[in-house]
PDB file of C-alpha atoms in Angstrom:
ATOM      1  CA  MET B   1     -12.002  38.735  16.399  1.00  0.00           C
ATOM      2  CA  ALA B   2     -13.697  37.352  13.286  1.00  0.00           C
ATOM      3  CA  ALA B   3     -14.805  33.731  13.122  1.00  0.00           C
ATOM      4  CA  TYR B   4     -15.444  31.574  10.099  1.00  0.00           C
ATOM      5  CA  ILE B   5     -17.805  28.743   9.338  1.00  0.00           C
ATOM      6  CA  ILE B   6     -16.337  26.461   6.691  1.00  0.00           C
ATOM      7  CA  ALA B   7     -18.393  23.782   4.975  1.00  0.00           C
ATOM      8  CA  THR B   8     -17.596  21.242   2.306  1.00  0.00           C
ATOM      9  CA  ILE B   9     -20.703  19.947   0.625  1.00  0.00           C
ATOM     10  CA  GLU B  10     -21.633  17.182  -1.783  1.00  0.00           C
ATOM     11  CA  VAL B  11     -25.146  17.748  -3.085  1.00  0.00           C
ATOM     12  CA  THR B  12     -27.207  14.542  -3.144  1.00  0.00           C
ATOM     13  CA  ASP B  13     -30.644  16.100  -3.805  1.00  0.00           C
ATOM     14  CA  PRO B  14     -30.266  19.107  -6.136  1.00  0.00           C
ATOM     15  CA  GLU B  15     -33.928  20.156  -5.977  1.00  0.00           C
ATOM     16  CA  LEU B  16     -34.017  20.191  -2.178  1.00  0.00           C
ATOM     17  CA  PHE B  17     -30.642  21.929  -2.106  1.00  0.00           C
ATOM     18  CA  GLU B  18     -32.032  24.770  -4.234  1.00  0.00           C
ATOM     19  CA  THR B  19     -34.815  25.207  -1.678  1.00  0.00           C
ATOM     20  CA  TYR B  20     -32.148  25.399   1.042  1.00  0.00           C
ATOM     21  CA  ARG B  21     -30.147  27.991  -0.915  1.00  0.00           C
ATOM     22  CA  ALA B  22     -33.222  30.185  -1.293  1.00  0.00           C
ATOM     23  CA  GLN B  23     -33.822  30.138   2.470  1.00  0.00           C
ATOM     24  CA  VAL B  24     -30.345  30.320   3.992  1.00  0.00           C
ATOM     25  CA  SER B  25     -29.004  33.722   2.843  1.00  0.00           C
ATOM     26  CA  PRO B  26     -31.526  35.846   4.775  1.00  0.00           C
ATOM     27  CA  THR B  27     -30.607  33.987   7.980  1.00  0.00           C
ATOM     28  CA  ILE B  28     -26.920  34.712   7.449  1.00  0.00           C
ATOM     29  CA  ASP B  29     -27.648  38.396   6.779  1.00  0.00           C
ATOM     30  CA  LYS B  30     -29.842  38.654   9.880  1.00  0.00           C
ATOM     31  CA  HIS B  31     -26.974  37.408  12.064  1.00  0.00           C
ATOM     32  CA  GLY B  32     -24.372  39.712  10.514  1.00  0.00           C
ATOM     33  CA  GLY B  33     -22.594  37.065   8.477  1.00  0.00           C
ATOM     34  CA  LYS B  34     -21.324  37.272   4.936  1.00  0.00           C
ATOM     35  CA  TYR B  35     -20.178  34.859   2.274  1.00  0.00           C
ATOM     36  CA  LEU B  36     -16.470  34.855   1.475  1.00  0.00           C
ATOM     37  CA  VAL B  37     -16.629  31.708  -0.658  1.00  0.00           C
ATOM     38  CA  ARG B  38     -19.763  30.147  -2.112  1.00  0.00           C
ATOM     39  CA  GLY B  39     -19.121  27.236  -4.424  1.00  0.00           C
ATOM     40  CA  GLY B  40     -16.720  27.698  -7.303  1.00  0.00           C
ATOM     41  CA  ASP B  41     -13.998  25.406  -8.571  1.00  0.00           C
ATOM     42  CA  VAL B  42     -11.974  23.491  -5.980  1.00  0.00           C
ATOM     43  CA  GLU B  43      -8.416  22.345  -6.617  1.00  0.00           C
ATOM     44  CA  VAL B  44      -7.112  19.916  -4.001  1.00  0.00           C
ATOM     45  CA  LEU B  45      -3.378  20.538  -3.610  1.00  0.00           C
ATOM     46  CA  GLU B  46      -2.616  17.978  -0.896  1.00  0.00           C
ATOM     47  CA  GLY B  47      -4.351  15.102   0.844  1.00  0.00           C
ATOM     48  CA  ASP B  48      -7.343  13.024  -0.069  1.00  0.00           C
ATOM     49  CA  GLN B  49     -10.072  15.622   0.480  1.00  0.00           C
ATOM     50  CA  PRO B  50     -12.627  15.248  -2.318  1.00  0.00           C
ATOM     51  CA  ALA B  51     -13.146  18.305  -4.506  1.00  0.00           C
ATOM     52  CA  ARG B  52     -16.505  19.342  -3.027  1.00  0.00           C
ATOM     53  CA  ARG B  53     -18.464  22.569  -3.100  1.00  0.00           C
ATOM     54  CA  THR B  54     -16.888  24.790  -0.429  1.00  0.00           C
ATOM     55  CA  VAL B  55     -18.558  27.587   1.530  1.00  0.00           C
ATOM     56  CA  VAL B  56     -16.836  30.042   3.877  1.00  0.00           C
ATOM     57  CA  LEU B  57     -18.897  32.433   6.011  1.00  0.00           C
ATOM     58  CA  GLU B  58     -17.453  35.271   8.079  1.00  0.00           C
ATOM     59  CA  PHE B  59     -18.991  36.568  11.315  1.00  0.00           C
ATOM     60  CA  GLU B  60     -17.787  39.298  13.696  1.00  0.00           C
ATOM     61  CA  SER B  61     -17.044  36.797  16.460  1.00  0.00           C
ATOM     62  CA  LEU B  62     -17.202  33.175  17.482  1.00  0.00           C
ATOM     63  CA  GLU B  63     -20.304  33.973  19.517  1.00  0.00           C
ATOM     64  CA  LYS B  64     -22.086  35.456  16.486  1.00  0.00           C
ATOM     65  CA  ALA B  65     -21.120  32.494  14.296  1.00  0.00           C
ATOM     66  CA  ARG B  66     -22.376  30.018  16.876  1.00  0.00           C
ATOM     67  CA  GLY B  67     -25.446  32.182  17.412  1.00  0.00           C
ATOM     68  CA  TRP B  68     -26.348  31.855  13.739  1.00  0.00           C
ATOM     69  CA  TYR B  69     -25.609  28.120  13.505  1.00  0.00           C
ATOM     70  CA  TYR B  70     -27.752  27.257  16.534  1.00  0.00           C
ATOM     71  CA  SER B  71     -30.460  29.865  15.862  1.00  0.00           C
ATOM     72  CA  GLU B  72     -34.141  29.209  15.264  1.00  0.00           C
ATOM     73  CA  ASP B  73     -33.686  31.195  12.033  1.00  0.00           C
ATOM     74  CA  TYR B  74     -31.266  28.616  10.634  1.00  0.00           C
ATOM     75  CA  ALA B  75     -32.931  25.494  12.097  1.00  0.00           C
ATOM     76  CA  GLY B  76     -35.292  24.962   9.143  1.00  0.00           C
ATOM     77  CA  PRO B  77     -32.750  25.571   6.381  1.00  0.00           C
ATOM     78  CA  LYS B  78     -30.178  23.460   8.261  1.00  0.00           C
ATOM     79  CA  GLU B  79     -32.548  20.469   8.207  1.00  0.00           C
ATOM     80  CA  LEU B  80     -32.962  20.919   4.446  1.00  0.00           C
ATOM     81  CA  ARG B  81     -29.178  21.024   3.965  1.00  0.00           C
ATOM     82  CA  ILE B  82     -28.700  17.895   6.059  1.00  0.00           C
ATOM     83  CA  LYS B  83     -31.283  16.048   3.930  1.00  0.00           C
ATOM     84  CA  ALA B  84     -29.965  17.389   0.600  1.00  0.00           C
ATOM     85  CA  THR B  85     -26.209  16.967   1.097  1.00  0.00           C
ATOM     86  CA  GLU B  86     -23.330  15.124   2.641  1.00  0.00           C
ATOM     87  CA  SER B  87     -21.558  17.921   4.515  1.00  0.00           C
ATOM     88  CA  ASN B  88     -18.673  18.685   6.813  1.00  0.00           C
ATOM     89  CA  VAL B  89     -19.116  21.925   8.769  1.00  0.00           C
ATOM     90  CA  MET B  90     -16.592  23.521  11.118  1.00  0.00           C
ATOM     91  CA  ILE B  91     -16.066  26.807  12.903  1.00  0.00           C
ATOM     92  CA  VAL B  92     -12.685  28.496  13.385  1.00  0.00           C
ATOM     93  CA  ASN B  93     -11.468  31.697  15.008  1.00  0.00           C
ATOM     94  CA  GLY B  94      -9.632  34.225  12.867  1.00  0.00           C
ATOM     95  CA  VAL B  95      -6.275  35.724  13.838  1.00  0.00           C
TER      96      VAL B  95
END
């Protein structure tokens, strides 16, 4: 069953974030993930969620998604993202 990593991101350091963006895609590819949503306009329909950059990644399984997130491959880019953004990141199983 597919699993999804969903992140909402507010960029606080654009230059560092661009470095992150250049490094992260190869790690996602290596772990069999793919982008379903990467930025774009956000329209909040309900609630008080700020309209932040939203990213949705799809992986074959929860294990593969977790494998990518906790991998050595992603460790470096993840540190850049943490320094360059205010983020919320979650993982969910598909149906």
